[in-house]
JSON list of C-alpha atoms in Angstrom, two decimals:
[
{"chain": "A", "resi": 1431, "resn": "UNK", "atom": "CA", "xyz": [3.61, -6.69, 29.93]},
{"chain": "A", "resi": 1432, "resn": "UNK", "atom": "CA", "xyz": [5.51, -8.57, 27.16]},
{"chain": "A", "resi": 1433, "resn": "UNK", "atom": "CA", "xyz": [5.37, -12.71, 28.07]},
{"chain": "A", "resi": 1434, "resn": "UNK", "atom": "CA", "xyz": [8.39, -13.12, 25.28]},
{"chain": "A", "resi": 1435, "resn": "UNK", "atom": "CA", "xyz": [10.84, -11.15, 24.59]},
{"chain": "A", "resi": 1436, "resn": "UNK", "atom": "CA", "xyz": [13.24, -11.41, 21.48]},
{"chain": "A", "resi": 1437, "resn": "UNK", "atom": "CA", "xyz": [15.31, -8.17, 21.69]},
{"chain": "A", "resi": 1438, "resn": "UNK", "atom": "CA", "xyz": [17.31, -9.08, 18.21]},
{"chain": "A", "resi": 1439, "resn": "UNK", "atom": "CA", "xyz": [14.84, -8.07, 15.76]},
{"chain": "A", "resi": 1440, "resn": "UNK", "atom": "CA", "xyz": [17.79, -8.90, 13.18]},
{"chain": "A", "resi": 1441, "resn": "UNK", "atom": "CA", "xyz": [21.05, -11.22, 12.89]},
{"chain": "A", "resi": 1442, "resn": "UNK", "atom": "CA", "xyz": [23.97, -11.98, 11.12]},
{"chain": "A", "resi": 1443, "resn": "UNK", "atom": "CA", "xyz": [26.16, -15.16, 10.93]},
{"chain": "A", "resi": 1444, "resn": "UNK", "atom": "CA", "xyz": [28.69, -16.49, 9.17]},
{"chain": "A", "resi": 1445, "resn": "UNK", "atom": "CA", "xyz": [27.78, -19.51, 7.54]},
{"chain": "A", "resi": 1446, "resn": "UNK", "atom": "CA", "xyz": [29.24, -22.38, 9.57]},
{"chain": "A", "resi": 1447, "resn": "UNK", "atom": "CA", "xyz": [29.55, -20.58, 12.51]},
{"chain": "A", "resi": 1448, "resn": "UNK", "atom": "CA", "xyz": [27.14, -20.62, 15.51]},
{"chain": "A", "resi": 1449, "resn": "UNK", "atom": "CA", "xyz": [24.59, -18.20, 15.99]},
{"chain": "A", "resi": 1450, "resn": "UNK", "atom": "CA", "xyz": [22.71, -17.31, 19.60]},
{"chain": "A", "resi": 1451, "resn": "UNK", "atom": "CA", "xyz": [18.96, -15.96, 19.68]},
{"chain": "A", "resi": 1452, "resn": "UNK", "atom": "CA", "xyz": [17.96, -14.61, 22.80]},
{"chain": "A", "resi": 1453, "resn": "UNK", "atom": "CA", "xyz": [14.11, -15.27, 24.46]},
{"chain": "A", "resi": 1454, "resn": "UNK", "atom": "CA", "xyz": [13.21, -13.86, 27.50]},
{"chain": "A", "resi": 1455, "resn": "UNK", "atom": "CA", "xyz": [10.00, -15.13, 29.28]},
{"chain": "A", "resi": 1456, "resn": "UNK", "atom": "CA", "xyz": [7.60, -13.61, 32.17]},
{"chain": "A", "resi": 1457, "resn": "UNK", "atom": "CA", "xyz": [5.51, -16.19, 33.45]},
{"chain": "A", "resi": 1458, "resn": "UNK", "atom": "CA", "xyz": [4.15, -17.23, 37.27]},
{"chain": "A", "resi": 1459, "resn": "UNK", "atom": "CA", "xyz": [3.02, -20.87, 36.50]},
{"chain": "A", "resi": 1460, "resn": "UNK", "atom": "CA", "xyz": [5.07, -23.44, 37.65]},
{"chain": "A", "resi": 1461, "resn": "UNK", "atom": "CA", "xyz": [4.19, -25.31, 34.34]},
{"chain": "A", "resi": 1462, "resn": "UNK", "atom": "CA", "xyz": [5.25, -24.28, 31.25]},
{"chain": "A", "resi": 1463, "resn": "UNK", "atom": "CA", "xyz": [6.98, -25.23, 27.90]},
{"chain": "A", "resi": 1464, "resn": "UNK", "atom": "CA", "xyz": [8.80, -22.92, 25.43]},
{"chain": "A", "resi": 1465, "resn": "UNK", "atom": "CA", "xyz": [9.35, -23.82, 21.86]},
{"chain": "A", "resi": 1466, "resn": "UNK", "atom": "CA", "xyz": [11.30, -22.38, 18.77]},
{"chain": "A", "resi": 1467, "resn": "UNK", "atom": "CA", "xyz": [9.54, -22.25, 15.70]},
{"chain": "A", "resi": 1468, "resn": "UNK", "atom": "CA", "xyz": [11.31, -21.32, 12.37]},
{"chain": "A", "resi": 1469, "resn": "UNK", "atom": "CA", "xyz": [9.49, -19.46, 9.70]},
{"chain": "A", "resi": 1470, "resn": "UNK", "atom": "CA", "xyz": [10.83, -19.22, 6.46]},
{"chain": "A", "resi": 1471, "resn": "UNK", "atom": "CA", "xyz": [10.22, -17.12, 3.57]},
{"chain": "A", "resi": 1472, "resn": "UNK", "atom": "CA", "xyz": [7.30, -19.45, 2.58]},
{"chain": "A", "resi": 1473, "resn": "UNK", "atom": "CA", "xyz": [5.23, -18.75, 5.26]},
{"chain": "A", "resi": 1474, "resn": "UNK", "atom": "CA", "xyz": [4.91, -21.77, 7.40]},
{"chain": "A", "resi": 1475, "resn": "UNK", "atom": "CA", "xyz": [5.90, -22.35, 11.22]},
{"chain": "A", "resi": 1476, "resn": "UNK", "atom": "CA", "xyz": [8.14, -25.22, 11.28]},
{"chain": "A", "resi": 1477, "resn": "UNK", "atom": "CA", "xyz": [8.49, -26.53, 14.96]},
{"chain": "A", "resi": 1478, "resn": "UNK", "atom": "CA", "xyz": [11.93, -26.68, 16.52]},
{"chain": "A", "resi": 1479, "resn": "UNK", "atom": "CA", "xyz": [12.42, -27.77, 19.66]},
{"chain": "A", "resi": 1480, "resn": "UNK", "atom": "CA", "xyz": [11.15, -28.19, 22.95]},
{"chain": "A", "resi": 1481, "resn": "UNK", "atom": "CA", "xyz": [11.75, -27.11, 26.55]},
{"chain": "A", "resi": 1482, "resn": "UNK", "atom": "CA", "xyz": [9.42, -27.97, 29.97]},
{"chain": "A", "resi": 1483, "resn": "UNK", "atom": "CA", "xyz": [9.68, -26.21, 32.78]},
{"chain": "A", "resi": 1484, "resn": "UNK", "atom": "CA", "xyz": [10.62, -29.22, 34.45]},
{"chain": "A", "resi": 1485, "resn": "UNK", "atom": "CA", "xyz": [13.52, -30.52, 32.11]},
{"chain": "A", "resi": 1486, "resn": "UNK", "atom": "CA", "xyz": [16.73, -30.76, 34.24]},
{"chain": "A", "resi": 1487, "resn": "UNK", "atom": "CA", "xyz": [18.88, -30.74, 30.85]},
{"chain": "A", "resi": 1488, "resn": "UNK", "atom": "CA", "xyz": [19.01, -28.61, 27.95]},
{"chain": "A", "resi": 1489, "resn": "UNK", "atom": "CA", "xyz": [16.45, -29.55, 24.79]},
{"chain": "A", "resi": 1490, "resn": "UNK", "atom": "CA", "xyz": [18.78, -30.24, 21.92]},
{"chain": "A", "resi": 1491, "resn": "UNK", "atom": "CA", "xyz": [17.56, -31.43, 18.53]},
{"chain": "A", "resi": 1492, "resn": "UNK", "atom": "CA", "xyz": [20.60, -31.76, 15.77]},
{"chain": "A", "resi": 1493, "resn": "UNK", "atom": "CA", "xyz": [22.23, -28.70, 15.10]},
{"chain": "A", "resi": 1494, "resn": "UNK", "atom": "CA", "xyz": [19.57, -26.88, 18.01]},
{"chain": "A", "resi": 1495, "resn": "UNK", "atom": "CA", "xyz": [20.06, -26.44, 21.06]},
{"chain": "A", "resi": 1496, "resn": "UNK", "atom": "CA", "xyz": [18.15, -24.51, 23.76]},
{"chain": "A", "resi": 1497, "resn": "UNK", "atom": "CA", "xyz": [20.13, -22.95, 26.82]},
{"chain": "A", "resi": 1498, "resn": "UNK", "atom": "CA", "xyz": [17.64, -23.18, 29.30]},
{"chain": "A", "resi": 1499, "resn": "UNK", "atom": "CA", "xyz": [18.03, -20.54, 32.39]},
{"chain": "A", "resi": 1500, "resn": "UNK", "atom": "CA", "xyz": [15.05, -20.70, 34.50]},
{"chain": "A", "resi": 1501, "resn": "UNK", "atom": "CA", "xyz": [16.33, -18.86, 37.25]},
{"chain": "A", "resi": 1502, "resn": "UNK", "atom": "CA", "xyz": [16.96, -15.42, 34.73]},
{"chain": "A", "resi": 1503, "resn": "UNK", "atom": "CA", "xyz": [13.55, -16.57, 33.14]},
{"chain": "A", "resi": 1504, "resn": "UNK", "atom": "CA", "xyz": [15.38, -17.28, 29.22]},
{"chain": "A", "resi": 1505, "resn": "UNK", "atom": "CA", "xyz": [15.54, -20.11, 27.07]},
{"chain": "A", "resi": 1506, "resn": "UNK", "atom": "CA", "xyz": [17.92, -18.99, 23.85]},
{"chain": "A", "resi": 1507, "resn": "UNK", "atom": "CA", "xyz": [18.33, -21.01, 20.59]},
{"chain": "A", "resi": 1508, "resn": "UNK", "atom": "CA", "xyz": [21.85, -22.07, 19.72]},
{"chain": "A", "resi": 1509, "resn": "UNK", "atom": "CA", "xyz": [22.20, -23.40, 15.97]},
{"chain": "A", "resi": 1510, "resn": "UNK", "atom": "CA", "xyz": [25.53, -24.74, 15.33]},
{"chain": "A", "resi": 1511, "resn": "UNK", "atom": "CA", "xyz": [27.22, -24.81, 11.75]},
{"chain": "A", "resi": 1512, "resn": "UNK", "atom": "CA", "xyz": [24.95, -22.16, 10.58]},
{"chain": "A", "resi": 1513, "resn": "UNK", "atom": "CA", "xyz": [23.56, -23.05, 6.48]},
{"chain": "A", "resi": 1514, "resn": "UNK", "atom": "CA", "xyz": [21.80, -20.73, 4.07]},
{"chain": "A", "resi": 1515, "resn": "UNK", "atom": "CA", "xyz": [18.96, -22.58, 4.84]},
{"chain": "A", "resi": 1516, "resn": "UNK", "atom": "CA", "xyz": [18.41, -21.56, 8.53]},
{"chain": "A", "resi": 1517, "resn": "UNK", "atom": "CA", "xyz": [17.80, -17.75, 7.11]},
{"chain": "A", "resi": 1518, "resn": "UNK", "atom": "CA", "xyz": [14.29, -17.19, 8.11]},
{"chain": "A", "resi": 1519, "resn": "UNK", "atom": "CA", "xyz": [12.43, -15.63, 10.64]},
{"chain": "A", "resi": 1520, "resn": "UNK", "atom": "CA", "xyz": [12.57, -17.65, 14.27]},
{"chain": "A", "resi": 1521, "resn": "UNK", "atom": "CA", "xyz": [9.87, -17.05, 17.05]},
{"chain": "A", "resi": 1522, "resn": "UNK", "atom": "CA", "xyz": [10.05, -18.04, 20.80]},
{"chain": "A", "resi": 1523, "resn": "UNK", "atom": "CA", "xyz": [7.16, -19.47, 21.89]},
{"chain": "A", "resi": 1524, "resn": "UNK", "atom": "CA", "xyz": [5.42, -20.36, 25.34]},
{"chain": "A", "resi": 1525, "resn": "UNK", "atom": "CA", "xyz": [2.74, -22.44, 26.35]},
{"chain": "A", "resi": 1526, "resn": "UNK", "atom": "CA", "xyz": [1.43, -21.96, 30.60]},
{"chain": "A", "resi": 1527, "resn": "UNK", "atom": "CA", "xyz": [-0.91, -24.56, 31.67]},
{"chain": "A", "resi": 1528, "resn": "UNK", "atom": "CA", "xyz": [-2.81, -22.22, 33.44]},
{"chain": "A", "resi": 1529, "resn": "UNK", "atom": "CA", "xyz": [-3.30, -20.73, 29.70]},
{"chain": "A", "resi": 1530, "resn": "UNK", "atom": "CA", "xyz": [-4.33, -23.87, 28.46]},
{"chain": "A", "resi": 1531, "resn": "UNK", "atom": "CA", "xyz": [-3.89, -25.05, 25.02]},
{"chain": "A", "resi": 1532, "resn": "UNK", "atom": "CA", "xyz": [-3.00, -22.19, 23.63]},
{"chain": "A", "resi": 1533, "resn": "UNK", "atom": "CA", "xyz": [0.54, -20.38, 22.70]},
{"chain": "A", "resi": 1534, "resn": "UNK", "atom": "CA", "xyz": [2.19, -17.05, 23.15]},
{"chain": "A", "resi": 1535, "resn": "UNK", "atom": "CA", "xyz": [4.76, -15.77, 20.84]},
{"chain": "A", "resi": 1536, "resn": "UNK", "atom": "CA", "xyz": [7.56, -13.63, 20.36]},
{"chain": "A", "resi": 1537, "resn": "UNK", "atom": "CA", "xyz": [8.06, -10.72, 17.85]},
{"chain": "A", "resi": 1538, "resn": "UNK", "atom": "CA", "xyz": [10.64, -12.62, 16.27]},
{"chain": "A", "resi": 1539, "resn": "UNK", "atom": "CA", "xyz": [13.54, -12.33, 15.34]},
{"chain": "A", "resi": 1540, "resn": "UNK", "atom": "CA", "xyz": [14.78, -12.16, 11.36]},
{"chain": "A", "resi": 1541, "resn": "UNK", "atom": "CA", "xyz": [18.52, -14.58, 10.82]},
{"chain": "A", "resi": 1542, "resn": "UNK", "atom": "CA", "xyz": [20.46, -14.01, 8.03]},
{"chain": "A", "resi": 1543, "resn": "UNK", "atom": "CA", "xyz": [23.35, -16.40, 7.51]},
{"chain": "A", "resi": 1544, "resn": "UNK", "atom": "CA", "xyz": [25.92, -14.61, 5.02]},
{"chain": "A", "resi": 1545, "resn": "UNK", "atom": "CA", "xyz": [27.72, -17.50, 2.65]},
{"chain": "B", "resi": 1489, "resn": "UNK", "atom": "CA", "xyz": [3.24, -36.27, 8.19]},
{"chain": "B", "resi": 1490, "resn": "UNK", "atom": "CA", "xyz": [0.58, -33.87, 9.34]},
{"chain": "B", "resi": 1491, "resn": "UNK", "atom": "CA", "xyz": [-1.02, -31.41, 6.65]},
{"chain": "B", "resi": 1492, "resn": "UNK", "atom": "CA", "xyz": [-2.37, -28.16, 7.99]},
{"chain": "B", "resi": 1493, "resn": "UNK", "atom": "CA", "xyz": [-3.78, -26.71, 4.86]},
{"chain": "B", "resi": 1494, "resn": "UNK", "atom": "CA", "xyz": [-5.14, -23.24, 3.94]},
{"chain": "B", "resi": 1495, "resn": "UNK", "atom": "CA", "xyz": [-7.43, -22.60, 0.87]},
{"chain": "B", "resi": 1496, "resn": "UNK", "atom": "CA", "xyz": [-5.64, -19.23, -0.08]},
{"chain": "B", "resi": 1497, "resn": "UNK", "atom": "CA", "xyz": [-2.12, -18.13, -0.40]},
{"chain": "B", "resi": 1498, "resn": "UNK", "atom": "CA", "xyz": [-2.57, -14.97, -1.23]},
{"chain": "B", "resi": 1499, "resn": "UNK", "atom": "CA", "xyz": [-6.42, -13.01, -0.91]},
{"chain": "B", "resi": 1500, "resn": "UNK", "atom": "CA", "xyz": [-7.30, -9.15, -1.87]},
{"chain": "B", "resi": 1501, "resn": "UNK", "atom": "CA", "xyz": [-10.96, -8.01, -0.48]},
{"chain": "B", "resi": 1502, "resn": "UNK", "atom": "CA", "xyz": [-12.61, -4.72, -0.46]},
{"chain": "B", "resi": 1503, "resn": "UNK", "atom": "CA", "xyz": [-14.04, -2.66, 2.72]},
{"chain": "B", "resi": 1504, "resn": "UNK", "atom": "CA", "xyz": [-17.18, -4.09, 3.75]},
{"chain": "B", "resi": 1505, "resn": "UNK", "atom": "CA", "xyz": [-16.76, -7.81, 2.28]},
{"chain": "B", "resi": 1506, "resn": "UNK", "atom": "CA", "xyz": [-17.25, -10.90, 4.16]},
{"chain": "B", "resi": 1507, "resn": "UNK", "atom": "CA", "xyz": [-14.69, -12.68, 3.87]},
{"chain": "B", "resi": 1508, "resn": "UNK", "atom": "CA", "xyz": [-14.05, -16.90, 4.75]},
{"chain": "B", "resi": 1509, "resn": "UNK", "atom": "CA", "xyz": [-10.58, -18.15, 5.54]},
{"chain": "B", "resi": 1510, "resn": "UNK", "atom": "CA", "xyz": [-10.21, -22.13, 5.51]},
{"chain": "B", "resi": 1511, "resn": "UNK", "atom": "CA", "xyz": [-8.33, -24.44, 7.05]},
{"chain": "B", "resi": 1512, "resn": "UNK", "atom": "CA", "xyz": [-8.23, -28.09, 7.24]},
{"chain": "B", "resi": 1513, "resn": "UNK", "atom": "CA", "xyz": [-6.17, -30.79, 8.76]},
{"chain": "B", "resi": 1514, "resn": "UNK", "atom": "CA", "xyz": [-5.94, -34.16, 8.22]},
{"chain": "B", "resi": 1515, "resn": "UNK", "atom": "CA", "xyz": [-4.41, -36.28, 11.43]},
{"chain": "B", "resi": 1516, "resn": "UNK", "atom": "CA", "xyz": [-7.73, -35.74, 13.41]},
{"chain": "B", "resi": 1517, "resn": "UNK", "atom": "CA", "xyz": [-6.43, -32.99, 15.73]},
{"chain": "B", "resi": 1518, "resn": "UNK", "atom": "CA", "xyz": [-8.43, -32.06, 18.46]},
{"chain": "B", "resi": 1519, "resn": "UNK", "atom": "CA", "xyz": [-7.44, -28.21, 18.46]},
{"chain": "B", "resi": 1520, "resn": "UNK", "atom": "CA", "xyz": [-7.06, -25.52, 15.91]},
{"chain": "B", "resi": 1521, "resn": "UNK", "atom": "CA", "xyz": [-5.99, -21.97, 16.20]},
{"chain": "B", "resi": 1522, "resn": "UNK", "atom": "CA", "xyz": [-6.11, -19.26, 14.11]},
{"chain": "B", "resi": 1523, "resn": "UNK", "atom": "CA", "xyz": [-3.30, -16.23, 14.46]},
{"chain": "B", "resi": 1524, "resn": "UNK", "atom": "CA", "xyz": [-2.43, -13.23, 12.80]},
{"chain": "B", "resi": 1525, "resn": "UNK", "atom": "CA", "xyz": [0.74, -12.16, 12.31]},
{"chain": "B", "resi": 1526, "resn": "UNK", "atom": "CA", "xyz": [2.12, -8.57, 11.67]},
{"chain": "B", "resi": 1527, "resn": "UNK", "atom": "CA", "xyz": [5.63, -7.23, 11.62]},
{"chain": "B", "resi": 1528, "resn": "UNK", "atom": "CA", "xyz": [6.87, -6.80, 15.31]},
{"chain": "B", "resi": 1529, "resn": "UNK", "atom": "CA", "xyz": [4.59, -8.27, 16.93]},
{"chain": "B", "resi": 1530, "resn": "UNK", "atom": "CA", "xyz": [4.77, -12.34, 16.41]},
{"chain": "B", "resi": 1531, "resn": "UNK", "atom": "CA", "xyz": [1.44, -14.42, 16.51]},
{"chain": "B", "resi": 1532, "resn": "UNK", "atom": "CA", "xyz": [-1.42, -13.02, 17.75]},
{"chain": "B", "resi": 1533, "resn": "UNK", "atom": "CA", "xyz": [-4.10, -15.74, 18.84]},
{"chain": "B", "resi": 1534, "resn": "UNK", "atom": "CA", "xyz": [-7.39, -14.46, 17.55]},
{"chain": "B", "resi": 1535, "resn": "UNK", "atom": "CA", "xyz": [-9.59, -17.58, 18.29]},
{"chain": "B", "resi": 1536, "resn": "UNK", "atom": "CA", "xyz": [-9.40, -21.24, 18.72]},
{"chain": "B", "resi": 1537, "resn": "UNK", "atom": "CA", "xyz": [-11.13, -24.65, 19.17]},
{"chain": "B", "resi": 1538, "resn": "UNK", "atom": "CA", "xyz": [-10.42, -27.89, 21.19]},
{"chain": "B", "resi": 1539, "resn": "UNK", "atom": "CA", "xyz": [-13.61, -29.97, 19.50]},
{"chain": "B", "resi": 1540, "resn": "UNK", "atom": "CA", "xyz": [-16.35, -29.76, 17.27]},
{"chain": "B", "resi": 1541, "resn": "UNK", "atom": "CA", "xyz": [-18.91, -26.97, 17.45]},
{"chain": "B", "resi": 1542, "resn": "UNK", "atom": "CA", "xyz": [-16.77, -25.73, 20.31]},
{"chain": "B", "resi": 1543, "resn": "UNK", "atom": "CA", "xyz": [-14.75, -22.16, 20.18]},
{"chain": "B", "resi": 1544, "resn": "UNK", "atom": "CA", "xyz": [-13.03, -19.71, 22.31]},
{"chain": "B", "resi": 1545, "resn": "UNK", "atom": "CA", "xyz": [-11.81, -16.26, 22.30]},
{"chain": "B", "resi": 1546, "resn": "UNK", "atom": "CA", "xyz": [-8.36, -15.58, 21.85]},
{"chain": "B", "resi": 1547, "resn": "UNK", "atom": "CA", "xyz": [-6.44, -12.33, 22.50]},
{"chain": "B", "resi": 1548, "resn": "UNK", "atom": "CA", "xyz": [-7.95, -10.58, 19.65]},
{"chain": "B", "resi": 1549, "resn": "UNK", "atom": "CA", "xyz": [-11.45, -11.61, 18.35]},
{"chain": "B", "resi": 1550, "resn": "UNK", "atom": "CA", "xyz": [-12.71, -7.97, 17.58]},
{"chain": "B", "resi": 1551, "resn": "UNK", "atom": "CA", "xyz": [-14.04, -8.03, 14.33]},
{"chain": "B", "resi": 1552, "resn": "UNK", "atom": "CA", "xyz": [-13.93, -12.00, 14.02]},
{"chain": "B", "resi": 1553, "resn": "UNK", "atom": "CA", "xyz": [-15.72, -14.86, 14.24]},
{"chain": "B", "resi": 1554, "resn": "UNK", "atom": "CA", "xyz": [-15.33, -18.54, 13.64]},
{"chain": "B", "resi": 1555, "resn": "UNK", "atom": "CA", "xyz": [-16.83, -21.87, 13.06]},
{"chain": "B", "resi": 1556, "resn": "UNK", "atom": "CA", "xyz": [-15.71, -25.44, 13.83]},
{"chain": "B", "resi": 1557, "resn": "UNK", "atom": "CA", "xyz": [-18.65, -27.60, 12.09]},
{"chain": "B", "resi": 1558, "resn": "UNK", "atom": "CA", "xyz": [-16.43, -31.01, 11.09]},
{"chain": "B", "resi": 1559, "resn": "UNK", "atom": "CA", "xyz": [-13.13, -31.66, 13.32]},
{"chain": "B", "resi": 1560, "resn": "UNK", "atom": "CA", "xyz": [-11.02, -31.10, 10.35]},
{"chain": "B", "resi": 1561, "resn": "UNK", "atom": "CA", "xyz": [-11.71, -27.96, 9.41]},
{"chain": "B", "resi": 1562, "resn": "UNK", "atom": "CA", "xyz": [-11.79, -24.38, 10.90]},
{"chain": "B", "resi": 1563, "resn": "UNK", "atom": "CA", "xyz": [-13.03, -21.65, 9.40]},
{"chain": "B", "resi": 1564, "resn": "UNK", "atom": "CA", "xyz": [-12.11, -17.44, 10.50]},
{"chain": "B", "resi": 1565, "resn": "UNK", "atom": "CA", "xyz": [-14.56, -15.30, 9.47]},
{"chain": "B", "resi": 1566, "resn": "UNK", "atom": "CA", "xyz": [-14.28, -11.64, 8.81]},
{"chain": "B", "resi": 1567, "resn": "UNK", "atom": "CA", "xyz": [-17.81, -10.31, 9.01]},
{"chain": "B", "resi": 1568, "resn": "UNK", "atom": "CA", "xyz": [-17.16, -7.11, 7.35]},
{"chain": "B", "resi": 1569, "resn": "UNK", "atom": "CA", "xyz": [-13.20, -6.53, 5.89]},
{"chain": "B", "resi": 1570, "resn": "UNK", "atom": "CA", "xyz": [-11.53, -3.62, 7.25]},
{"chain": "B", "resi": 1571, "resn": "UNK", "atom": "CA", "xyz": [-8.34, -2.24, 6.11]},
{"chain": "B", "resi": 1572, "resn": "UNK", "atom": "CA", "xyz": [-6.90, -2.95, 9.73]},
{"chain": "B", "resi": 1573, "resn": "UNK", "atom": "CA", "xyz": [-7.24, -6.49, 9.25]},
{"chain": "B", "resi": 1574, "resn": "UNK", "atom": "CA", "xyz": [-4.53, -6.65, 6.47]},
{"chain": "B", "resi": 1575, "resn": "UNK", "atom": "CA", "xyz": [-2.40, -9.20, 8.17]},
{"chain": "B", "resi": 1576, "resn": "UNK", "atom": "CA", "xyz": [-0.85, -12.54, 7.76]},
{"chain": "B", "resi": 1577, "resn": "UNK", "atom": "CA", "xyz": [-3.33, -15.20, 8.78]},
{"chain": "B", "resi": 1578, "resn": "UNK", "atom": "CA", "xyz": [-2.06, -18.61, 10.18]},
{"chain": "B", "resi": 1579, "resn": "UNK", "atom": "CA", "xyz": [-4.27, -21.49, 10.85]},
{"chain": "B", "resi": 1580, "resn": "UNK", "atom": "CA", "xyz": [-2.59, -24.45, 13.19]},
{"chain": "B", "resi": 1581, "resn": "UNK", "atom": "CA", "xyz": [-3.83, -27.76, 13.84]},
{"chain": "B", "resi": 1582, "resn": "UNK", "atom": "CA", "xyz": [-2.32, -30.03, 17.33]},
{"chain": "B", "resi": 1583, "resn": "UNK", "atom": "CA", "xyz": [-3.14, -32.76, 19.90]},
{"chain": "B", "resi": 1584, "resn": "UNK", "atom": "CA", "xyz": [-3.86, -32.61, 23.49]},
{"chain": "B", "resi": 1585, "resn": "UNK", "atom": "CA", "xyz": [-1.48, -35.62, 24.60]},
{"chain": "B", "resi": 1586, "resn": "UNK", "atom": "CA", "xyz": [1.69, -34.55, 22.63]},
{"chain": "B", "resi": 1587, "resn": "UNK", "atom": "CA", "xyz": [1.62, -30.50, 24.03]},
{"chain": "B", "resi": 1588, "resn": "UNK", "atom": "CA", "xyz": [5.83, -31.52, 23.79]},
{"chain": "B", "resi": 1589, "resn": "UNK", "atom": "CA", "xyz": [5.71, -31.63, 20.07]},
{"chain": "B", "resi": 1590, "resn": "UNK", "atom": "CA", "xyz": [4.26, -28.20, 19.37]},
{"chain": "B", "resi": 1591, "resn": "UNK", "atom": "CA", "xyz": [1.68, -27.53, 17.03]},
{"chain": "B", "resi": 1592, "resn": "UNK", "atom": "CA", "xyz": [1.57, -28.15, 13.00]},
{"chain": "B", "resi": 1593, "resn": "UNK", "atom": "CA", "xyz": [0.82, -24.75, 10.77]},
{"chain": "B", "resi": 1594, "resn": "UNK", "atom": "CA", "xyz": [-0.22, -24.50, 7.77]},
{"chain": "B", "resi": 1595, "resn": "UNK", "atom": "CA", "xyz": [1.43, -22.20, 5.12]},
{"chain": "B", "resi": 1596, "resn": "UNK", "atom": "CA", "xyz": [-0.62, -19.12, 6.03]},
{"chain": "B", "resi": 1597, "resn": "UNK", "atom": "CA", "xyz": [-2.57, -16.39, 4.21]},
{"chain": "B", "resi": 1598, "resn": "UNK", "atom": "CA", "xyz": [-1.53, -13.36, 3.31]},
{"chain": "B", "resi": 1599, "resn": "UNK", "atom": "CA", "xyz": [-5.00, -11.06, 3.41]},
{"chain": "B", "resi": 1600, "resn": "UNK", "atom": "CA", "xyz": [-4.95, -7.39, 1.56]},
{"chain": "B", "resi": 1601, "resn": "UNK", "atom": "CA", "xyz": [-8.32, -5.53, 2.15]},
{"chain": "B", "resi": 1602, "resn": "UNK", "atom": "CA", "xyz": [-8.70, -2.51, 0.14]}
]
């Protein structure tokens, strides 16, 4: 079974508007984090932000935010005041301690923000 | 700021070749990670190293191997190329005490075997 799901393979938004990517997660480890990475058309994973399992409020860095819903098991990206700039590809990410070090991504999901 | 960097952007091999994939870091990272990434499908973790001389098997190792001889630098190898391994190859670089601020990648590289 998928561990992340990111059912938008492809978005649009209005520049300056706010734009919502969904992540589900499947996971039985009390411990986790999940993390938004932005890849652009460069090539290189450019971290986010930041969510633990154990945060009581939402991650928010600048114009990101995460809306984390543990109980439904999905931690979505909210950019605010989309720019050109944020069109890339964005991956969900999430790393179990019981996994260790290591990370398991997303498929992805491919933003376009339309000037 | 960290550098997580890979020797090739782009690289075109034939069938058969053995092929060497570097990466190095410089902010004395315990662990590196090498993925592959194809269209629908994200990252795929293919092996990965928390210390010198050490590795471990990721999700996908079939058909790869690796070696971690200096803390800096990680190497994938491809013992013989196969068309199937055509991919997107991303080499990352992090530290065990800061798991909050992700991992550092470098630019990637985009392998063509023919």
């Amino acid at each position: 079974a998928q561990k992340i799901t990111q059912t938008q393979p492809g978005m649009f938004v209005q520049e300056k508007e706010a734009v919502t990517l969904d992540c589900t997660y499947d996971t039985s480890d009390p411990s986790y984090g999940l993390f938004w990475y932005k890849q652009p058309s460069s090539g290189e994973m450019i971290f986010l932000i930041y969510q633990g399992s154990y945060d009581q409020q939402n991650a928010t860095e600048g114009r990101y935010s995460l809306n984390f819903q543990k109980a439904r098991k999905s931690a979505n990206l909210v950019i605010s005041a989309s720019q050109l700039g944020d069109s890339a590809m964005y991956f969900c990410a999430m790393r179990e301690r019981s996994y260790g070090q290591n990370f398991v991504f997303g498929p992805g999901t491919r933003l376009s923000v339309l000037p | 700021d960290v550098k997580v960097t890979q020797s090739s952007r782009y690289l075109v091999k034939r069938t058969g070749e053995k092929v060497f994939l570097e990466c190095v870091q410089d902010m004395d990272h315990e662990n590196m990670f090498w993925y592959r990434q194809d269209p629908g499908l994200g990252l795929r973790l293919i092996y990965f190293s928390y210390d010198v001389k050490m590795k471990e098997k990721g999700d996908i190792p079939e058909g790869y191997s690796v070696s971690r001889e200096k803390k800096e630098r990680f190497s994938l190898i491809l013992e013989s190329a196969s068309t199937n391994q055509t991919s997107m190859y991303l080499c990352a670089s992090g530290t065990r005490d800061r798991a909050a601020y992700g991992y550092t990648f470098g630019s990637g590289t985009r392998l063509t075997v023919v």
